[in-house]
Tab-separated table of C-alpha atoms and ligand atoms in Angstrom:
chain	number	residue	atom	x	y	z
A	26	MET	CA	-8.477	-20.547	18.355
A	27	SER	CA	-5.715	-23.006	19.287
A	28	LYS	CA	-6.555	-25.167	16.248
A	29	LYS	CA	-5.829	-22.300	13.864
A	30	ILE	CA	-2.192	-21.784	12.955
A	31	ILE	CA	-0.745	-18.455	14.002
A	32	TYR	CA	2.241	-17.919	11.803
A	33	PHE	CA	4.857	-15.735	13.467
A	34	ASP	CA	7.798	-16.889	11.363
A	35	ASN	CA	7.544	-14.451	8.473
A	36	ALA	CA	11.262	-13.678	8.503
A	37	SER	CA	11.747	-17.261	7.283
A	38	THR	CA	9.164	-16.988	4.555
A	39	THR	CA	5.706	-15.573	3.911
A	40	GLN	CA	2.400	-16.651	2.484
A	41	VAL	CA	2.004	-15.747	-1.192
A	42	ASP	CA	-0.445	-12.856	-1.674
A	43	GLU	CA	-3.599	-13.845	-3.614
A	44	ARG	CA	-2.966	-11.026	-6.102
A	45	VAL	CA	0.534	-12.379	-6.737
A	46	LEU	CA	-0.770	-15.879	-7.346
A	47	LYS	CA	-3.390	-14.551	-9.761
A	48	GLU	CA	-0.779	-12.583	-11.694
A	49	MET	CA	1.508	-15.609	-11.960
A	50	ALA	CA	-1.082	-18.186	-13.052
A	51	PRO	CA	-1.346	-17.344	-16.791
A	52	TYR	CA	2.436	-17.651	-17.178
A	53	PHE	CA	2.240	-21.361	-16.346
A	54	LYS	CA	-0.558	-22.071	-18.839
A	55	GLU	CA	-1.423	-19.767	-21.750
A	56	LYS	CA	1.620	-17.492	-21.569
A	57	TYR	CA	4.290	-20.140	-21.107
A	58	GLY	CA	6.786	-18.802	-23.661
A	59	ASN	CA	10.551	-18.630	-23.406
A	60	ALA	CA	11.577	-14.963	-23.236
A	61	SER	CA	14.396	-15.664	-25.730
A	62	SER	CA	12.047	-16.993	-28.442
A	63	LYS	CA	11.289	-14.658	-31.302
A	64	HIS	CA	7.674	-15.741	-31.919
A	65	ALA	CA	4.584	-14.161	-30.392
A	66	ILE	CA	4.455	-16.383	-27.283
A	67	GLY	CA	8.128	-15.698	-26.648
A	68	ARG	CA	7.661	-11.974	-27.142
A	69	GLU	CA	4.814	-12.005	-24.668
A	70	ALA	CA	7.109	-13.583	-22.053
A	71	LYS	CA	9.871	-11.090	-22.852
A	72	GLU	CA	7.437	-8.212	-22.376
A	73	ALA	CA	6.402	-9.559	-18.972
A	74	LEU	CA	10.068	-9.981	-18.043
A	75	GLU	CA	10.959	-6.411	-18.960
A	76	LYS	CA	7.859	-4.953	-17.304
A	77	SER	CA	8.790	-6.792	-14.089
A	78	ARG	CA	12.346	-5.494	-14.327
A	79	GLU	CA	10.998	-1.951	-14.584
A	80	ILE	CA	8.789	-2.374	-11.512
A	81	ILE	CA	11.639	-3.693	-9.378
A	82	ALA	CA	14.105	-1.082	-10.638
A	83	LYS	CA	11.648	1.720	-9.879
A	84	ALA	CA	11.108	0.454	-6.334
A	85	ILE	CA	14.811	0.992	-5.529
A	86	ASN	CA	15.394	4.023	-7.783
A	87	ALA	CA	17.570	2.072	-10.231
A	88	ASN	CA	17.473	1.737	-14.006
A	89	PRO	CA	15.869	-1.425	-15.402
A	90	GLN	CA	19.102	-2.548	-17.093
A	91	GLU	CA	20.749	-2.617	-13.659
A	92	ILE	CA	18.486	-5.459	-12.447
A	93	ILE	CA	19.603	-9.094	-12.916
A	94	PHE	CA	17.051	-11.757	-12.000
A	95	THR	CA	18.325	-14.608	-9.844
A	96	SER	CA	16.951	-17.605	-7.987
A	97	GLY	CA	16.833	-15.649	-4.720
A	98	GLY	CA	18.859	-14.052	-1.984
A	99	THR	CA	21.443	-16.795	-1.651
A	100	GLU	CA	22.320	-16.649	-5.332
A	101	GLY	CA	22.293	-12.846	-5.319
A	102	ASN	CA	24.800	-12.669	-2.469
A	103	ASN	CA	26.998	-15.351	-4.058
A	104	LEU	CA	26.896	-13.629	-7.441
A	105	ALA	CA	27.733	-10.234	-5.980
A	106	LEU	CA	30.699	-11.293	-3.863
A	107	LYS	CA	32.144	-14.139	-5.905
A	108	GLY	CA	31.460	-12.190	-9.094
A	109	LEU	CA	33.407	-9.167	-7.888
A	110	PHE	CA	36.273	-11.189	-6.428
A	111	LEU	CA	36.652	-13.366	-9.539
A	112	TYR	CA	36.526	-10.352	-11.822
A	113	ASN	CA	39.376	-8.719	-9.882
A	114	MET	CA	41.324	-11.985	-9.934
A	115	GLU	CA	40.881	-12.401	-13.707
A	116	ALA	CA	41.646	-8.762	-14.446
A	117	LYS	CA	44.692	-8.937	-12.145
A	118	THR	CA	43.794	-5.706	-10.396
A	119	GLY	CA	45.724	-6.758	-7.301
A	120	LYS	CA	42.600	-6.244	-5.196
A	121	ASN	CA	41.504	-9.140	-3.007
A	122	HIS	CA	40.013	-7.619	0.150
A	123	ILE	CA	36.349	-7.744	1.211
A	124	ILE	CA	34.937	-6.052	4.300
A	125	THR	CA	31.808	-7.470	5.876
A	126	THR	CA	30.272	-7.846	9.336
A	127	LYS	CA	29.807	-10.587	11.899
A	128	ILE	CA	26.011	-10.422	11.603
A	129	GLU	CA	25.547	-11.266	7.934
A	130	HIS	CA	23.305	-14.014	6.626
A	131	ASP	CA	25.105	-17.311	6.028
A	132	SER	CA	24.880	-16.769	2.271
A	133	VAL	CA	27.334	-13.884	2.716
A	134	LEU	CA	29.461	-15.376	5.491
A	135	ASN	CA	29.908	-18.784	3.883
A	136	THR	CA	30.631	-17.167	0.515
A	137	CYS	CA	33.362	-15.108	2.198
A	138	ARG	CA	34.785	-18.174	3.925
A	139	TRP	CA	34.913	-19.989	0.590
A	140	LEU	CA	36.578	-17.018	-1.085
A	141	GLU	CA	39.285	-17.087	1.598
A	142	LYS	CA	40.346	-20.443	0.139
A	143	LEU	CA	40.879	-18.676	-3.200
A	144	GLY	CA	43.092	-16.060	-1.601
A	145	ALA	CA	40.577	-13.439	-0.519
A	146	LYS	CA	41.309	-11.447	2.613
A	147	ILE	CA	38.130	-10.866	4.555
A	148	THR	CA	37.556	-8.435	7.420
A	149	TYR	CA	34.594	-9.412	9.615
A	150	LEU	CA	33.654	-6.258	11.523
A	151	ASP	CA	32.140	-6.195	15.003
A	152	VAL	CA	28.797	-4.550	15.716
A	153	ASP	CA	27.558	-2.806	18.870
A	154	LYS	CA	25.150	-4.391	21.358
A	155	GLU	CA	22.116	-3.462	19.265
A	156	GLY	CA	23.685	-4.772	16.087
A	157	PHE	CA	24.767	-1.496	14.494
A	158	ILE	CA	27.939	-1.205	12.493
A	159	ASN	CA	30.092	1.863	13.055
A	160	PRO	CA	30.876	3.477	9.661
A	161	LYS	CA	34.198	4.654	11.134
A	162	ASP	CA	35.210	0.998	11.583
A	163	ILE	CA	34.508	0.483	7.887
A	164	GLU	CA	36.627	3.481	6.958
A	165	ARG	CA	39.513	2.237	9.119
A	166	ALA	CA	39.357	-1.241	7.542
A	167	ILE	CA	39.562	-0.018	3.928
A	168	THR	CA	42.923	-0.558	2.201
A	169	GLU	CA	44.117	-0.070	-1.381
A	170	LYS	CA	43.254	-3.752	-1.920
A	171	THR	CA	39.614	-3.442	-0.861
A	172	ILE	CA	37.088	-4.437	-3.524
A	173	VAL	CA	33.788	-4.169	-1.706
A	174	VAL	CA	32.088	-3.560	1.612
A	175	SER	CA	29.113	-5.862	2.172
A	176	VAL	CA	26.664	-4.982	4.957
A	177	ILE	CA	23.233	-6.474	5.614
A	178	HIS	CA	20.484	-3.829	5.528
A	179	GLY	CA	17.833	-5.267	7.877
A	180	ASN	CA	19.100	-8.084	10.038
A	181	ASN	CA	17.126	-11.318	9.709
A	182	GLU	CA	17.495	-12.286	13.368
A	183	ILE	CA	17.403	-9.099	15.435
A	184	GLY	CA	15.872	-6.643	12.963
A	185	THR	CA	18.573	-3.946	13.148
A	186	ILE	CA	18.341	-1.567	10.178
A	187	GLN	CA	21.734	-0.153	9.261
A	188	ASN	CA	22.213	3.424	8.113
A	189	LEU	CA	23.046	2.615	4.493
A	190	LYS	CA	23.502	6.242	3.500
A	191	GLU	CA	26.328	6.750	5.979
A	192	ILE	CA	28.021	3.525	4.930
A	193	GLY	CA	27.503	4.324	1.243
A	194	GLU	CA	29.126	7.711	1.686
A	195	VAL	CA	32.172	6.168	3.362
A	196	CYS	CA	32.503	3.699	0.485
A	197	ARG	CA	32.122	6.319	-2.279
A	198	ARG	CA	34.592	8.644	-0.591
A	199	ASN	CA	37.144	5.838	-0.364
A	200	LYS	CA	36.402	4.533	-3.886
A	201	VAL	CA	35.347	1.042	-2.847
A	202	LEU	CA	32.122	-0.677	-3.866
A	203	PHE	CA	29.185	-1.061	-1.515
A	204	HIS	CA	26.963	-4.152	-1.532
A	205	THR	CA	23.963	-4.659	0.716
A	206	ASP	CA	21.863	-7.736	1.387
A	207	ALA	CA	18.393	-6.201	1.482
A	208	CYS	CA	16.341	-9.411	1.528
A	209	GLN	CA	14.673	-8.630	4.849
A	210	SER	CA	14.293	-4.889	4.383
A	211	PHE	CA	13.058	-4.623	0.801
A	212	THR	CA	9.662	-2.828	0.746
A	213	LYS	CA	9.746	-2.548	4.559
A	214	THR	CA	12.008	0.475	4.824
A	215	GLU	CA	13.611	2.894	2.398
A	216	LEU	CA	15.961	1.384	-0.155
A	217	ASP	CA	17.148	3.981	-2.664
A	218	VAL	CA	20.322	2.996	-4.444
A	219	LYS	CA	21.106	6.527	-5.565
A	220	LYS	CA	20.437	8.297	-2.285
A	221	GLN	CA	22.156	5.592	-0.242
A	222	LYS	CA	25.049	5.242	-2.714
A	223	ILE	CA	24.633	1.512	-3.145
A	224	ASP	CA	26.529	-0.274	-5.918
A	225	LEU	CA	25.028	-3.746	-5.557
A	226	ALA	CA	21.912	-4.902	-3.693
A	227	THR	CA	20.486	-8.364	-3.165
A	228	LEU	CA	16.701	-8.757	-3.162
A	229	ASN	CA	14.314	-11.689	-3.017
A	230	ALA	CA	10.581	-12.304	-3.304
A	231	HIS	CA	9.571	-14.847	-0.701
A	232	LYS	CA	9.985	-12.527	2.286
A	233	ILE	CA	7.437	-10.128	0.800
A	234	HIS	CA	4.548	-12.451	-0.089
A	235	GLY	CA	6.046	-13.368	-3.439
A	236	PRO	CA	7.093	-16.837	-4.615
A	237	LYS	CA	10.152	-18.708	-3.395
A	238	GLY	CA	13.137	-19.265	-5.681
A	239	VAL	CA	13.291	-15.839	-7.289
A	240	GLY	CA	15.167	-12.645	-6.537
A	241	ALA	CA	17.265	-9.959	-8.130
A	242	LEU	CA	20.701	-8.452	-7.910
A	243	TYR	CA	21.004	-4.745	-8.571
A	244	ILE	CA	24.364	-3.974	-10.166
A	245	LYS	CA	25.095	-0.328	-10.830
A	246	GLU	CA	25.808	0.452	-14.478
A	247	GLY	CA	29.495	0.029	-15.300
A	248	ILE	CA	30.415	-2.361	-12.472
A	249	LYS	CA	32.068	-5.486	-13.771
A	250	ILE	CA	31.513	-8.925	-12.288
A	251	THR	CA	32.321	-12.426	-13.488
A	252	PRO	CA	29.230	-14.606	-13.923
A	253	LEU	CA	28.901	-17.855	-11.976
A	254	ALA	CA	26.597	-19.623	-14.449
A	255	HIS	CA	27.797	-19.764	-18.045
A	256	GLY	CA	25.425	-20.663	-20.843
A	257	GLY	CA	23.155	-18.891	-23.288
A	258	GLY	CA	24.037	-15.414	-22.058
A	259	HIS	CA	20.745	-14.433	-20.446
A	260	GLU	CA	20.515	-11.427	-18.163
A	261	LYS	CA	23.300	-9.457	-19.864
A	262	LYS	CA	25.501	-12.604	-19.804
A	263	LEU	CA	25.613	-12.388	-16.002
A	264	ARG	CA	23.148	-15.151	-15.216
A	265	SER	CA	22.540	-17.682	-17.954
A	266	GLY	CA	19.457	-19.862	-17.804
A	267	THR	CA	15.892	-19.508	-19.085
A	268	GLU	CA	14.216	-16.846	-16.987
A	269	ASN	CA	11.562	-18.049	-14.535
A	270	ILE	CA	8.832	-15.803	-15.893
A	271	PRO	CA	5.943	-16.820	-13.586
A	272	ALA	CA	8.130	-16.265	-10.523
A	273	ILE	CA	9.560	-12.997	-11.848
A	274	VAL	CA	6.062	-11.700	-12.624
A	275	GLY	CA	4.984	-12.726	-9.115
A	276	PHE	CA	7.990	-10.985	-7.584
A	277	ALA	CA	7.120	-7.746	-9.367
A	278	LYS	CA	3.473	-8.001	-8.301
A	279	ALA	CA	4.513	-8.536	-4.675
A	280	VAL	CA	6.553	-5.330	-4.875
A	281	GLU	CA	3.724	-3.463	-6.580
A	282	VAL	CA	1.112	-4.352	-3.957
A	283	SER	CA	3.281	-3.577	-0.926
A	284	SER	CA	2.199	-0.415	0.862
A	285	PRO	CA	3.290	2.045	3.572
A	286	GLU	CA	0.020	1.377	5.469
A	287	GLU	CA	1.077	-2.231	5.972
A	288	ILE	CA	4.378	-1.101	7.452
A	289	LYS	CA	2.600	1.184	9.924
A	290	LYS	CA	0.258	-1.626	10.918
A	291	MET	CA	3.150	-4.043	11.467
A	292	GLU	CA	5.104	-1.466	13.482
A	293	LYS	CA	2.155	-1.037	15.839
A	294	LEU	CA	1.734	-4.764	16.351
A	295	ARG	CA	5.496	-5.246	16.711
A	296	ASP	CA	5.584	-2.631	19.479
A	297	LYS	CA	2.611	-4.203	21.220
A	298	LEU	CA	4.439	-7.545	21.149
A	299	ILE	CA	7.644	-6.018	22.507
A	300	GLU	CA	5.837	-4.208	25.312
A	301	GLY	CA	3.843	-7.299	26.234
A	302	LEU	CA	6.912	-9.532	26.243
A	303	LEU	CA	8.952	-7.106	28.338
A	304	LYS	CA	6.275	-7.307	31.045
A	305	ILE	CA	7.271	-10.946	31.614
A	306	PRO	CA	9.996	-11.017	34.295
A	307	ASP	CA	13.586	-11.473	33.149
A	308	VAL	CA	12.916	-10.955	29.448
A	309	THR	CA	15.309	-8.836	27.388
A	310	LEU	CA	14.942	-7.452	23.894
A	311	ASN	CA	17.624	-8.312	21.346
A	312	GLY	CA	18.237	-5.612	18.765
A	313	PRO	CA	17.174	-1.955	18.918
A	314	ARG	CA	13.814	-0.325	19.745
A	315	LYS	CA	14.196	2.205	16.935
A	316	GLU	CA	15.660	1.509	13.467
A	317	ARG	CA	14.170	-1.960	13.671
A	318	LEU	CA	12.404	-3.957	10.939
A	319	CYS	CA	8.645	-3.472	11.249
A	320	ASN	CA	8.009	-7.216	11.449
A	321	ASN	CA	10.782	-8.354	13.807
A	322	VAL	CA	10.794	-9.106	17.527
A	323	ASN	CA	13.601	-11.049	19.192
A	324	VAL	CA	13.784	-11.651	22.928
A	325	SER	CA	15.809	-13.713	25.382
A	326	PHE	CA	13.984	-15.448	28.217
A	327	ASN	CA	17.110	-16.164	30.230
A	328	ASN	CA	17.513	-19.611	31.717
A	329	ILE	CA	14.945	-21.348	29.578
A	330	GLU	CA	15.614	-22.757	26.165
A	331	GLY	CA	14.173	-20.962	23.152
A	332	GLU	CA	13.709	-24.365	21.498
A	333	ALA	CA	11.559	-25.534	24.415
A	334	ILE	CA	9.458	-22.354	24.279
A	335	GLY	CA	9.024	-22.733	20.529
A	336	SER	CA	7.850	-26.319	20.735
A	337	MET	CA	5.456	-25.585	23.587
A	338	LEU	CA	4.045	-22.628	21.649
A	339	GLU	CA	3.286	-25.026	18.842
A	340	GLU	CA	0.867	-26.786	21.164
A	341	PHE	CA	-0.998	-23.459	21.164
A	342	GLY	CA	-0.902	-23.409	17.360
A	343	ILE	CA	1.802	-20.731	17.211
A	344	CYS	CA	4.822	-20.952	14.877
A	345	THR	CA	7.923	-18.962	15.847
A	346	SER	CA	11.605	-19.587	15.446
A	347	THR	CA	14.656	-19.548	17.654
A	348	GLY	CA	17.596	-17.238	17.138
A	349	SER	CA	19.504	-20.204	15.869
A	350	ALA	CA	16.821	-21.170	13.327
A	351	CYS	CA	19.192	-21.197	10.380
A	352	LYS	CA	21.509	-23.500	12.259
A	353	SER	CA	18.906	-25.606	13.983
A	354	ASN	CA	20.525	-28.787	12.716
A	355	THR	CA	23.759	-28.020	14.517
A	356	LEU	CA	22.250	-26.512	17.689
A	357	GLU	CA	25.029	-23.958	17.541
A	358	ALA	CA	24.259	-20.607	19.191
A	359	SER	CA	23.355	-17.878	16.711
A	360	HIS	CA	26.391	-15.982	15.385
A	361	VAL	CA	24.310	-12.791	15.367
A	362	LEU	CA	23.328	-13.036	19.027
A	363	LYS	CA	26.923	-13.868	19.946
A	364	ALA	CA	28.095	-10.832	17.955
A	365	ILE	CA	25.875	-8.495	20.008
A	366	GLY	CA	27.426	-9.886	23.171
A	367	LEU	CA	25.038	-12.590	24.347
A	368	SER	CA	26.465	-15.658	26.078
A	369	ALA	CA	25.700	-19.030	24.489
A	370	LEU	CA	23.155	-19.611	27.269
A	371	GLN	CA	21.378	-16.300	26.618
A	372	ALA	CA	21.495	-16.846	22.874
A	373	ASN	CA	19.916	-20.254	23.236
A	374	SER	CA	17.123	-18.800	25.356
A	375	SER	CA	15.997	-16.515	22.555
A	376	LEU	CA	12.945	-16.520	20.361
A	377	ARG	CA	12.264	-14.678	17.106
A	378	ILE	CA	8.696	-13.595	16.481
A	379	SER	CA	8.224	-12.230	12.977
A	380	ILE	CA	4.867	-10.933	11.855
A	381	SER	CA	3.421	-10.001	8.457
A	382	LYS	CA	0.816	-7.749	6.875
A	383	TYR	CA	-1.704	-10.493	7.618
A	384	THR	CA	-1.060	-10.515	11.384
A	385	THR	CA	-4.036	-9.347	13.458
A	386	GLU	CA	-4.269	-7.739	16.885
A	387	LYS	CA	-6.284	-10.741	18.062
A	388	GLU	CA	-3.382	-13.020	17.157
A	389	VAL	CA	-0.953	-10.786	19.043
A	390	ASP	CA	-3.178	-10.853	22.150
A	391	TYR	CA	-3.500	-14.616	21.955
A	392	PHE	CA	0.251	-14.969	21.551
A	393	LEU	CA	0.986	-12.790	24.575
A	394	LYS	CA	-1.408	-14.786	26.730
A	395	SER	CA	0.040	-18.094	25.544
A	396	ILE	CA	3.681	-17.133	25.940
A	397	SER	CA	3.143	-16.066	29.560
A	398	LYS	CA	1.716	-19.490	30.345
A	399	VAL	CA	4.540	-21.268	28.508
A	400	VAL	CA	7.276	-19.282	30.238
A	401	GLU	CA	5.708	-19.779	33.651
A	402	LYS	CA	5.457	-23.517	33.071
A	403	LEU	CA	9.021	-23.856	31.786
A	404	ARG	CA	10.510	-21.693	34.517
A	405	ALA	CA	8.770	-23.831	37.133
A	406	ILE	CA	10.654	-26.900	35.904
A	407	SER	CA	13.944	-25.236	34.891
A	408	PRO	CA	16.840	-26.061	37.213
A	409	LEU	CA	18.517	-22.796	36.134
A	410	ALA	CA	15.585	-20.472	36.769
A	411	ASN	CA	15.376	-20.684	40.541
B	13	PLP	C1	19.054	-11.526	5.059
B	13	PLP	C2	18.876	-12.694	4.150
B	13	PLP	N1	19.708	-12.856	3.114
B	13	PLP	C3	19.595	-13.874	2.266
B	13	PLP	C4	18.609	-14.823	2.421
B	13	PLP	C5	18.529	-15.964	1.473
B	13	PLP	O1	17.487	-15.788	0.570
B	13	PLP	P1	16.867	-16.988	-0.276
B	13	PLP	O2	16.106	-17.832	0.685
B	13	PLP	O3	15.981	-16.296	-1.279
B	13	PLP	O4	17.993	-17.703	-0.924
B	13	PLP	C6	17.710	-14.695	3.480
B	13	PLP	C7	16.635	-15.687	3.699
B	13	PLP	O5	16.694	-16.522	4.562
B	13	PLP	C8	17.844	-13.614	4.381
B	13	PLP	O6	17.046	-13.457	5.427
């Protein structure tokens, strides 16, 4: 068993589903047309593009014309926030304020930091110890200059699922836009742009067994944004560039084949992992027990380094990631774990275990056995643990 790779890093990316791959293949070979071409091969590509748009729109209760294809979550978040800010700047509306949280993905946080250089005022809201945002804090932060509130739906590190409906209602009532980064939550929990009063939503494919490098931004009809890429005017002039048809078709297929049964299965395995991990002495769960992404587990081992645990687990053939995975080059403690009140030491002793629809109970059992051995070994040599 130890020779086989057990992949518990599905929040980073997932294996492409066979059915997705099969759906994509013809669009590299026989059906390679440019969706802007008027001839038959072009029309075939255009048809596939529009069919994919319909599938993705339906999955979030939007209209197809409200879906703009992008290169993924990073571009979607950049397009949403920069696009709105630049539109307001160009139109001289006097609005320059964005409200977000301290637990966003870097593609939101670094976009906001960059916008500050252009004169944006950004409010970075605190979250509670499980990672939930208080809608009342949002309401208090709104001013007459507020353009948009941007809140991550399912957190990529600690799995917290925010109550989008409550936040959406606050935004609608106060006449500000509401954007959510739904890259981790899409197809894993309800995302209904009408019910949850969402104005913009970022989606991507590679977290849901689709290809990398493709995603979508939902923009509610009538909302104006300035494009970042100028060119031939593709995607309603909001995202110029020849559409990546094979990837878009694959994205739509990944959405189409996702199912509620898979979510239930993942929830069961996630809970088994959490219960097993909490039996190890001095282990704490980061993020909530309820309202948690079905594939996410994040724990702190206290006094031993998450990085050390991760590399020892690799000797058992298990791939996980540390809370600071996105910043592993800098070895900086995770901003999300800090935001929920962990010390740098606790944050650096954390491990994220993220499963997928392919995870089996046997793998979970093997993981739990292996992690106990690893923790015991590391605690025996840790100067901090005794
Ligand atoms: C919550 C969240 N937002 C955005 C992204 C970025 O998506 P992409 O890798 O498609 O650019 C990710 C992926 O790491 C993510 O987890």
